[in-house]
Short mmCIF file of N, CA and C and ligand atoms in Angstrom, two decimals:
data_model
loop_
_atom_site.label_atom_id
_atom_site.label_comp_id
_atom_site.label_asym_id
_atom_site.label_seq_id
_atom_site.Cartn_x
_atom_site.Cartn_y
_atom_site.Cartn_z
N UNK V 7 12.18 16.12 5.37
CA UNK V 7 13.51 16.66 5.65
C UNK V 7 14.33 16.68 4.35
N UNK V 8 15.65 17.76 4.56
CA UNK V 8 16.46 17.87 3.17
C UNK V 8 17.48 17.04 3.47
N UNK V 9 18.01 16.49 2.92
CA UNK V 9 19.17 15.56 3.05
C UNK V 9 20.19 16.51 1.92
N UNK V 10 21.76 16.81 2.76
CA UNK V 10 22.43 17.19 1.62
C UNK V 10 23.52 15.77 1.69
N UNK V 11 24.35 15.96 0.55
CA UNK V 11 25.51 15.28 0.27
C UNK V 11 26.02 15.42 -0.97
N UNK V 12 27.84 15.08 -0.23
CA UNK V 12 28.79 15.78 -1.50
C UNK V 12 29.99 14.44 -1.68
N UNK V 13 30.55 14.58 -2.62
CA UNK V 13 32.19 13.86 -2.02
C UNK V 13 33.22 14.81 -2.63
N UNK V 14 34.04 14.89 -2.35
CA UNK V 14 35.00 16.01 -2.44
C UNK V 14 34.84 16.89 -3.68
N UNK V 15 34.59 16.34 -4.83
CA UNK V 15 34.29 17.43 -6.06
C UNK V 15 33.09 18.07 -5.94
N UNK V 16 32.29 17.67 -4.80
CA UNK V 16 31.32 18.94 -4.86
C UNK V 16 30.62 19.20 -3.63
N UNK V 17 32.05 18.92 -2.55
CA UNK V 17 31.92 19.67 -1.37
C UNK V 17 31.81 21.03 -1.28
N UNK V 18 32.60 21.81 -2.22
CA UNK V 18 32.59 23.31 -1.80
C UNK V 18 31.01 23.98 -2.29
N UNK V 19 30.26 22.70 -3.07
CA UNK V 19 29.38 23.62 -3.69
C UNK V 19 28.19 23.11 -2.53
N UNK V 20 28.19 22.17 -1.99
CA UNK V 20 27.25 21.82 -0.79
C UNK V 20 27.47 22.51 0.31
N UNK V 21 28.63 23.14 0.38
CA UNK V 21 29.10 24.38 1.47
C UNK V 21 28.33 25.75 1.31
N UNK V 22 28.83 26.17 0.11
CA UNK V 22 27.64 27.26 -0.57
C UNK V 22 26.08 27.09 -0.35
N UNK V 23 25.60 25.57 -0.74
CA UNK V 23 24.11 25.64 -0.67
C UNK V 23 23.41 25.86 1.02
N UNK V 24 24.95 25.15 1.51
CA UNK V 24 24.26 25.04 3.16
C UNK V 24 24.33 26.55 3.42
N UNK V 25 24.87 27.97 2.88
CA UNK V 25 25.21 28.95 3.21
C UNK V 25 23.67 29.12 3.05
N UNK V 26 23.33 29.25 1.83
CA UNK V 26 21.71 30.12 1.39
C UNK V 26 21.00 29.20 2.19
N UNK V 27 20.82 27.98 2.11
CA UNK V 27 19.42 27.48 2.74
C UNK V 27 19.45 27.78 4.75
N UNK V 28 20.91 27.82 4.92
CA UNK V 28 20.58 28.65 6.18
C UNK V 28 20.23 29.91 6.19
N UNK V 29 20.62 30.79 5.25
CA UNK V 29 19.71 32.30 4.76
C UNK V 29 18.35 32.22 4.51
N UNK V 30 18.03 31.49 4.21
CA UNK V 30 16.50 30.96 3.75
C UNK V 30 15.71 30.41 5.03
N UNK V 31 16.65 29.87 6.05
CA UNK V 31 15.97 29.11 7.64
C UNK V 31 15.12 27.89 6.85
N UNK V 32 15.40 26.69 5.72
CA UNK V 32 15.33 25.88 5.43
C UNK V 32 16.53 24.48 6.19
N UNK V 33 15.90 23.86 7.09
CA UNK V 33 16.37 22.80 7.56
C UNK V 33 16.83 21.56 6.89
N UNK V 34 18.28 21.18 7.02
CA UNK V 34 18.83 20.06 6.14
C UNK V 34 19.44 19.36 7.44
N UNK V 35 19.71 18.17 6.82
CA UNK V 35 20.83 17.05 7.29
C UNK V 35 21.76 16.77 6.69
N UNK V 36 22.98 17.46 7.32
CA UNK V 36 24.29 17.22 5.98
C UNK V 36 24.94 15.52 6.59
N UNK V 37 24.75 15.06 5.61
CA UNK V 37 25.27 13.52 5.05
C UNK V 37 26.91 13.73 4.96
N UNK V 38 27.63 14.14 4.67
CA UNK V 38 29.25 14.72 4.27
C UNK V 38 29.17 14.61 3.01
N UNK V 39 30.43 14.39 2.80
CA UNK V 39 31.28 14.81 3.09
C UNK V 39 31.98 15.99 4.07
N UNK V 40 32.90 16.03 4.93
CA UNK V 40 33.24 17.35 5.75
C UNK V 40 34.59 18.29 5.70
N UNK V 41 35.05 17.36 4.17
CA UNK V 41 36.19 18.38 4.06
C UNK V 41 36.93 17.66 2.65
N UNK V 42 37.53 18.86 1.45
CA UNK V 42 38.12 18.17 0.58
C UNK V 42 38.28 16.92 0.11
N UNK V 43 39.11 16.32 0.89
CA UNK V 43 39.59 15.15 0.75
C UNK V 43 38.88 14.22 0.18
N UNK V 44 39.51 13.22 -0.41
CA UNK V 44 38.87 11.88 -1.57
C UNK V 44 38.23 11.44 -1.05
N UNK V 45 37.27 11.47 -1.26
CA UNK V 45 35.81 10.03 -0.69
C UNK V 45 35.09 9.61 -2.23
N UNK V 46 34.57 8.49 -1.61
CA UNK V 46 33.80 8.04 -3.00
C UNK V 46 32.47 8.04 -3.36
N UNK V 47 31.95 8.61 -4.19
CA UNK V 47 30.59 9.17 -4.44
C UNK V 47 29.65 8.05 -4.34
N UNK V 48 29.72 7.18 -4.47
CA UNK V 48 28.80 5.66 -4.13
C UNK V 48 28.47 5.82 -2.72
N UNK V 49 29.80 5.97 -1.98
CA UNK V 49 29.05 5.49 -0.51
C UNK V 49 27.91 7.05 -0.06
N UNK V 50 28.63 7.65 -0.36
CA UNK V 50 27.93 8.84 0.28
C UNK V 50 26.76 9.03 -0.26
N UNK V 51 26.74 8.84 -1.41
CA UNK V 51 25.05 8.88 -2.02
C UNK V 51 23.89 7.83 -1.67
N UNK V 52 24.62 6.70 -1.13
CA UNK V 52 23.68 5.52 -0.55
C UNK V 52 23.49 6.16 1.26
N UNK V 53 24.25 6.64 1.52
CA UNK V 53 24.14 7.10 2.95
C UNK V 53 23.05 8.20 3.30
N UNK V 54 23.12 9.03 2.33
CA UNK V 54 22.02 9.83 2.04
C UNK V 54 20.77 9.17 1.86
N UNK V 55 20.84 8.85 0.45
CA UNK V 55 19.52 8.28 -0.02
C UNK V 55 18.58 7.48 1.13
N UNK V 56 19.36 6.52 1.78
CA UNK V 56 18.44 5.50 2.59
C UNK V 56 17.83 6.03 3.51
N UNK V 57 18.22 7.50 3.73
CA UNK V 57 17.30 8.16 4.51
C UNK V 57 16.17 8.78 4.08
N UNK V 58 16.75 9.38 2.76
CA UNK V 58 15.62 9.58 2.01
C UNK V 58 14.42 8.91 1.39
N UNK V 59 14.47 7.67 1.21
CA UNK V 59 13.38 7.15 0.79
C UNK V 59 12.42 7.00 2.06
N UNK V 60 13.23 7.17 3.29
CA UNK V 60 12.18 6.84 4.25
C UNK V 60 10.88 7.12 4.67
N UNK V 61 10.94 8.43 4.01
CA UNK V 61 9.46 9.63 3.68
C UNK V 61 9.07 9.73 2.44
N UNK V 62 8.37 10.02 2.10
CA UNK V 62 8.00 10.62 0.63
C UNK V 62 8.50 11.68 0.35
N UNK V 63 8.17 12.60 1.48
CA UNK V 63 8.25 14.12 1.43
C UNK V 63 9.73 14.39 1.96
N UNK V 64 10.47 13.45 1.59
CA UNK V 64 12.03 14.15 1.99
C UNK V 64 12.49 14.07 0.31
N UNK V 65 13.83 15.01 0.75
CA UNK V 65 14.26 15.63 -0.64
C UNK V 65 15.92 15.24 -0.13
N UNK V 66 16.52 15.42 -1.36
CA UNK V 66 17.80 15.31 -1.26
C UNK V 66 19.01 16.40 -2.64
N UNK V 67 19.69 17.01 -2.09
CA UNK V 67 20.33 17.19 -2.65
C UNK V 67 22.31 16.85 -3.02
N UNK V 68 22.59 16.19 -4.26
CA UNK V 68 23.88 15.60 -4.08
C UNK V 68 24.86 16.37 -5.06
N UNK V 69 25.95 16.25 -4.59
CA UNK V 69 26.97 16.99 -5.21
C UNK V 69 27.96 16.52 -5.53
N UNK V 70 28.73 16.26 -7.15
CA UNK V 70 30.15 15.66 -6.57
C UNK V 70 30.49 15.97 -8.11
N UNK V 71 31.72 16.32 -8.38
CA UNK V 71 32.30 16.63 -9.75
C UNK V 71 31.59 17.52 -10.65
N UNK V 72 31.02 15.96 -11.19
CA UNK V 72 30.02 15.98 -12.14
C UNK V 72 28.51 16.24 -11.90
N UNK V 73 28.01 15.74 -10.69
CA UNK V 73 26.82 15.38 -10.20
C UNK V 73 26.29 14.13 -11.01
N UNK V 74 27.21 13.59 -11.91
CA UNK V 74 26.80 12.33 -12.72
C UNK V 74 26.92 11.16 -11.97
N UNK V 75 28.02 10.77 -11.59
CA UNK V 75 28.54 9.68 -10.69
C UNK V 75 27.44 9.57 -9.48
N UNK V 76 27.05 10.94 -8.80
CA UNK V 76 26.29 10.49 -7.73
C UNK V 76 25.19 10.62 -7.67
N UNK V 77 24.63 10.95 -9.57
CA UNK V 77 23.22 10.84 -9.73
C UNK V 77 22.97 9.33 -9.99
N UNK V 78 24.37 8.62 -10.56
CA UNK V 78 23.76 6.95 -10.96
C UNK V 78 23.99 6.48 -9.72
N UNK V 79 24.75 6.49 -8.80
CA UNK V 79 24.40 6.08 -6.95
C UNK V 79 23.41 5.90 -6.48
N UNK V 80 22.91 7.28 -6.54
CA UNK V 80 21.50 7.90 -5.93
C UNK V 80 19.94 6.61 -6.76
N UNK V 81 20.24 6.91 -8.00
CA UNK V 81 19.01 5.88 -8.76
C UNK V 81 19.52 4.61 -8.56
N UNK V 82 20.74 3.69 -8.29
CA UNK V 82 20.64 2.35 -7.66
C UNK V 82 19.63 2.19 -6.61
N UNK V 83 19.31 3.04 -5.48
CA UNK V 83 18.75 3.00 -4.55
C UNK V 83 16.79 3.42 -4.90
N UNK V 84 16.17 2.34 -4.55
CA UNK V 84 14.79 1.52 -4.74
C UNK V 84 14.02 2.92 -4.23
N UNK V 85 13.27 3.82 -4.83
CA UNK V 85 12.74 4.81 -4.24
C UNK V 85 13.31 6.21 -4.77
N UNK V 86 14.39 5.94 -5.60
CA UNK V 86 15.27 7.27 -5.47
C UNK V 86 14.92 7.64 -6.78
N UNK V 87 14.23 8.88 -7.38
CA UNK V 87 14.53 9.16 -8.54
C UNK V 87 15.47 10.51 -8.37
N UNK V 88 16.56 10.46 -8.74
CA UNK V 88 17.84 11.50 -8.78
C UNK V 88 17.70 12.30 -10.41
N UNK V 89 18.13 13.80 -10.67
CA UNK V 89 18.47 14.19 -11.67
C UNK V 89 19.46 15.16 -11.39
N UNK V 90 20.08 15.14 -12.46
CA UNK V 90 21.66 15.51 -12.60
C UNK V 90 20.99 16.51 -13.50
N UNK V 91 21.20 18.06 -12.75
CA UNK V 91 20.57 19.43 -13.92
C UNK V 91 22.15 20.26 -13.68
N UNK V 92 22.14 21.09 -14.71
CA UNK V 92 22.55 22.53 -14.94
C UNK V 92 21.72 23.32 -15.58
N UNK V 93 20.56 23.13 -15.90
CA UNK V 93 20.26 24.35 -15.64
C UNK V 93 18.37 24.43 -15.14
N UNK V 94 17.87 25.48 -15.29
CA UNK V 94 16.67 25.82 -14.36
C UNK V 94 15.57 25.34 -14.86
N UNK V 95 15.35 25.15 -16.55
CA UNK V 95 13.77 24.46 -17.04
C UNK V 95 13.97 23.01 -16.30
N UNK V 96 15.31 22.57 -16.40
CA UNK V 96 15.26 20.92 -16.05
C UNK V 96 15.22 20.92 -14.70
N UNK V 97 15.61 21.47 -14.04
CA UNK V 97 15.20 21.36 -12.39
C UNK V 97 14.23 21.43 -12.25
N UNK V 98 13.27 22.18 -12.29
CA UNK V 98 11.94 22.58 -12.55
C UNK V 98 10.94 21.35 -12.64
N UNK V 99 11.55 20.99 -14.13
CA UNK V 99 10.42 20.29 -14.98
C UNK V 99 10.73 18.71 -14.77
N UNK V 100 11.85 18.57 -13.66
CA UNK V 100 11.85 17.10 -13.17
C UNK V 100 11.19 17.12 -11.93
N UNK V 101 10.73 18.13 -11.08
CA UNK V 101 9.88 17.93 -10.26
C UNK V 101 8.29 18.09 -11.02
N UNK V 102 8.10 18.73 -11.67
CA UNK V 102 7.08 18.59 -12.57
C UNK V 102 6.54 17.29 -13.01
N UNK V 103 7.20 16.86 -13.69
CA UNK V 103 6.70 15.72 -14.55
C UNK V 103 7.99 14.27 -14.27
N UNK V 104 9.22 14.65 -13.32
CA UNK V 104 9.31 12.88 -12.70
C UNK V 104 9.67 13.33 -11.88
N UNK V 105 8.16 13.72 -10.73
CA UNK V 105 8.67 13.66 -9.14
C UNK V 105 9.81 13.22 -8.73
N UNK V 106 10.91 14.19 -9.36
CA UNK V 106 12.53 13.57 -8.72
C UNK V 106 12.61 14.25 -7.41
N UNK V 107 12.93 13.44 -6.10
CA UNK V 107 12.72 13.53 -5.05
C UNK V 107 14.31 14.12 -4.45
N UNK V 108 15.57 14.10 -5.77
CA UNK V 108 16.55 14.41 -5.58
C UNK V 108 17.16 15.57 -6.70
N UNK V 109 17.86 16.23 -5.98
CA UNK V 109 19.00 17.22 -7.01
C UNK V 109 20.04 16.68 -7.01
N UNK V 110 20.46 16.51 -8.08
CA UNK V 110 22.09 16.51 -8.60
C UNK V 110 22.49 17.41 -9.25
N UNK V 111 24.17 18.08 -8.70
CA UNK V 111 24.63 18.93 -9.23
C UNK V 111 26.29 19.26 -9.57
N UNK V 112 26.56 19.50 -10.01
CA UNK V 112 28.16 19.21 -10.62
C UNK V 112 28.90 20.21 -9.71
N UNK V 113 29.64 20.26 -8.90
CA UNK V 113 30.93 21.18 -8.17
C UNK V 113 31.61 22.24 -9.35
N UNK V 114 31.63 20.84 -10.60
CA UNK V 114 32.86 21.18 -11.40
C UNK V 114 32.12 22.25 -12.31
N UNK V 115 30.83 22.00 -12.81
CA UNK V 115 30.42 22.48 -13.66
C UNK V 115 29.16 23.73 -13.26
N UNK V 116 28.66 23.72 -12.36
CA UNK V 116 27.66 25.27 -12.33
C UNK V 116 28.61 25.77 -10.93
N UNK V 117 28.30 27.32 -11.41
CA UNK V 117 28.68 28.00 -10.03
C UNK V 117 27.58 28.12 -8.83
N UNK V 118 27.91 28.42 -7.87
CA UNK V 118 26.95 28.57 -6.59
C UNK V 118 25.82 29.38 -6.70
N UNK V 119 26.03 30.38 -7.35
CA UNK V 119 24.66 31.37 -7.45
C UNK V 119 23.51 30.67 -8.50
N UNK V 120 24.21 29.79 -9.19
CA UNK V 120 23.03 29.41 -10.17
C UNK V 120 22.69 27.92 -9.31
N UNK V 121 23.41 27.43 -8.99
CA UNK V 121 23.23 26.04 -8.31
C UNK V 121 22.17 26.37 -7.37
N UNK V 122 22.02 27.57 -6.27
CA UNK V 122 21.02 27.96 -5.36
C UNK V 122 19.65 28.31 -6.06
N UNK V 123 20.01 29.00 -6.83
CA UNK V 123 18.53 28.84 -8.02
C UNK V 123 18.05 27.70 -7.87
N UNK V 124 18.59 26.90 -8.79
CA UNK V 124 18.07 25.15 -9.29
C UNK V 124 17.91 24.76 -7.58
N UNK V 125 18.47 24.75 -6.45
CA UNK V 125 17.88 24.06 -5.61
C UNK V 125 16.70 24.60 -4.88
N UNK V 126 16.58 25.89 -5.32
CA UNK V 126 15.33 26.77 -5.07
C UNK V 126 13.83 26.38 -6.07
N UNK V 127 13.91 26.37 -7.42
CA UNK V 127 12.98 26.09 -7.85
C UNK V 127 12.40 24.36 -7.68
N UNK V 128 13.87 23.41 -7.25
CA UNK V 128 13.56 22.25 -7.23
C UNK V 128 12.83 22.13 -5.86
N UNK V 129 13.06 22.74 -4.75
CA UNK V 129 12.29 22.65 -3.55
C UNK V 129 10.86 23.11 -3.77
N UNK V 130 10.55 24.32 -4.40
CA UNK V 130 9.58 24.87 -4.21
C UNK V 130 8.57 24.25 -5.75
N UNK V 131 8.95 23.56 -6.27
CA UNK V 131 7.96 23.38 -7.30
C UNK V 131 7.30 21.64 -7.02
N UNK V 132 5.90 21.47 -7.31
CA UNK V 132 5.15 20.15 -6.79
C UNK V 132 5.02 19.62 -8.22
N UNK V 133 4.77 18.36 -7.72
CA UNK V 133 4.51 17.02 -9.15
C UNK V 133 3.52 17.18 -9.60
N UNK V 134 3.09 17.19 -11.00
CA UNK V 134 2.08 17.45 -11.49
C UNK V 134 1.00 16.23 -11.72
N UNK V 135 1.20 15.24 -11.58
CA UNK V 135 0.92 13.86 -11.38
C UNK V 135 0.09 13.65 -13.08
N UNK V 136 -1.19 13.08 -12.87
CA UNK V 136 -1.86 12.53 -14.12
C UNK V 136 -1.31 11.79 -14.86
N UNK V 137 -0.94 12.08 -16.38
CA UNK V 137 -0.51 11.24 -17.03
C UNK V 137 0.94 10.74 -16.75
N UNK V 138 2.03 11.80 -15.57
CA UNK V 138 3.20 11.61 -15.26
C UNK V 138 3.43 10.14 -13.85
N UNK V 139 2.36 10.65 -13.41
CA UNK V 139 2.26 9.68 -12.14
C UNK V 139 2.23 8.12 -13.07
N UNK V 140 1.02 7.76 -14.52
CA UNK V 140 1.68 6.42 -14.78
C UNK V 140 2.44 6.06 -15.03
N UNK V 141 3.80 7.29 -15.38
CA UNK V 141 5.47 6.86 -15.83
C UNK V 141 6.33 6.71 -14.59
N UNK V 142 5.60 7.64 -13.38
CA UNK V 142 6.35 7.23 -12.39
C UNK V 142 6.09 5.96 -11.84
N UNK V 143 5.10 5.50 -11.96
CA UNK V 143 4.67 3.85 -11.73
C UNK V 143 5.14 3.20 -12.82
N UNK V 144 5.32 3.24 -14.22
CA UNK V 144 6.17 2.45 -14.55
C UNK V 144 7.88 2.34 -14.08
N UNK V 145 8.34 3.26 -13.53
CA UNK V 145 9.60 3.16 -13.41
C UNK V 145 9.47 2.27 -11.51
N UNK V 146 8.62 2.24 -10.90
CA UNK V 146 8.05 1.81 -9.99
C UNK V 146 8.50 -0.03 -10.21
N UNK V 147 7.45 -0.41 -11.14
CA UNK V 147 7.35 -1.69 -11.68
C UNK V 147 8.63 -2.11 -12.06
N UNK V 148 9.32 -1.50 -12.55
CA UNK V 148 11.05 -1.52 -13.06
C UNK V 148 11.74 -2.39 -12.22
N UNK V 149 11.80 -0.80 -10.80
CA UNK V 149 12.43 -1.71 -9.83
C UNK V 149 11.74 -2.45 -8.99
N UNK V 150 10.51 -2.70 -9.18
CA UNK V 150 10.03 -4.01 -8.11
C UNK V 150 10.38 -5.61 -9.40
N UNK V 151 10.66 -5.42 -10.12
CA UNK V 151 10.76 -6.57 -11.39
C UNK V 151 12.18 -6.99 -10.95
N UNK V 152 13.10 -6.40 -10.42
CA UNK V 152 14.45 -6.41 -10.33
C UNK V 152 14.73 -7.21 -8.38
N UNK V 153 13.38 -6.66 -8.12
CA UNK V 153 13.52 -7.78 -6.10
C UNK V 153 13.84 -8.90 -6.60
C1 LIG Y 300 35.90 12.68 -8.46
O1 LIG Y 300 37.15 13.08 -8.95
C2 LIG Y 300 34.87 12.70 -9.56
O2 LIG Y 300 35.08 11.63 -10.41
C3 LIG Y 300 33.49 12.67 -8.99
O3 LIG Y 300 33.31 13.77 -8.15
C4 LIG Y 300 32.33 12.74 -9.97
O4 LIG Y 300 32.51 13.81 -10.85
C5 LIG Y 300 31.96 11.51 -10.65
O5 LIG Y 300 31.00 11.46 -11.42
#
């Protein structure tokens, strides 16, 4: 499953994505934010995430300002590798080579038509594993060193 989530700086752009991926008939779970107003990117990105780790094969996409704040949220949480892109090689090439299981994306900083891109190539592109899979196990070991 897709997990979305925003907090107010990048609600309008999780509004937009929910527009295309319902054009697309791609199924999400919107997490909220549900309207403007101040919320804080910590909680909402842990609210998300904990659902997300629950599968392998779930994805998440988060939104807020920057997409910075709720990309370091998102990686507190044991399972989560989050990346914070603007633009399309790095969306891409973090599902490529660090099975990031999440999008982060800035409200403030890409517009909607390119943001649907990046969550397009980030859905549709697979991990290339081999020599990437032992970095994703080292970052593995990281946080099991930290229980
Ligand atoms: C909220 O104003 C803003 O700080 C937040 O959306 C995000 O950009 C933080 O990284």
């Amino acid at each position: 499953m897709l997990y979305l989530a925003a907090d107010h700086g990048g609600f309008l752009l999780k509004e937009e994505i929910k527009k295309h991926l319902d054009s697309e008939n791609i199924e999400y779970i919107d997490c909220g934010t549900d309207s403007p107003e101040s919320v804080d990117y910590a909680l909402i990105a842990k609210k998300a995430c904990d659902e997300i780790v629950k599968d392998k094969d779930n994805r998440g996409i988060l939104c807020c300002g920057t997409g910075i704040g709720i990309s370091m949220a998102a990686n507190k949480v044991n399972g989560i590798r989050a990346a914070c892109c603007s633009d399309y090689f790095s969306a891409k090439f973090t599902r490529l080579h660090n099975d990031a299981n999440v999008l982060c994306m800035g409200g403030r900083v890409v517009g909607a038509g390119l943001a649907c891109e990046l969550v397009d190539v980030f859905l549709k592109t697979g991990f290339e594993g081999g020599r990437h899979q032992r970095r994703i196990d080292q970052l593995t070991d990281i946080e099991n060193a930290q229980k």
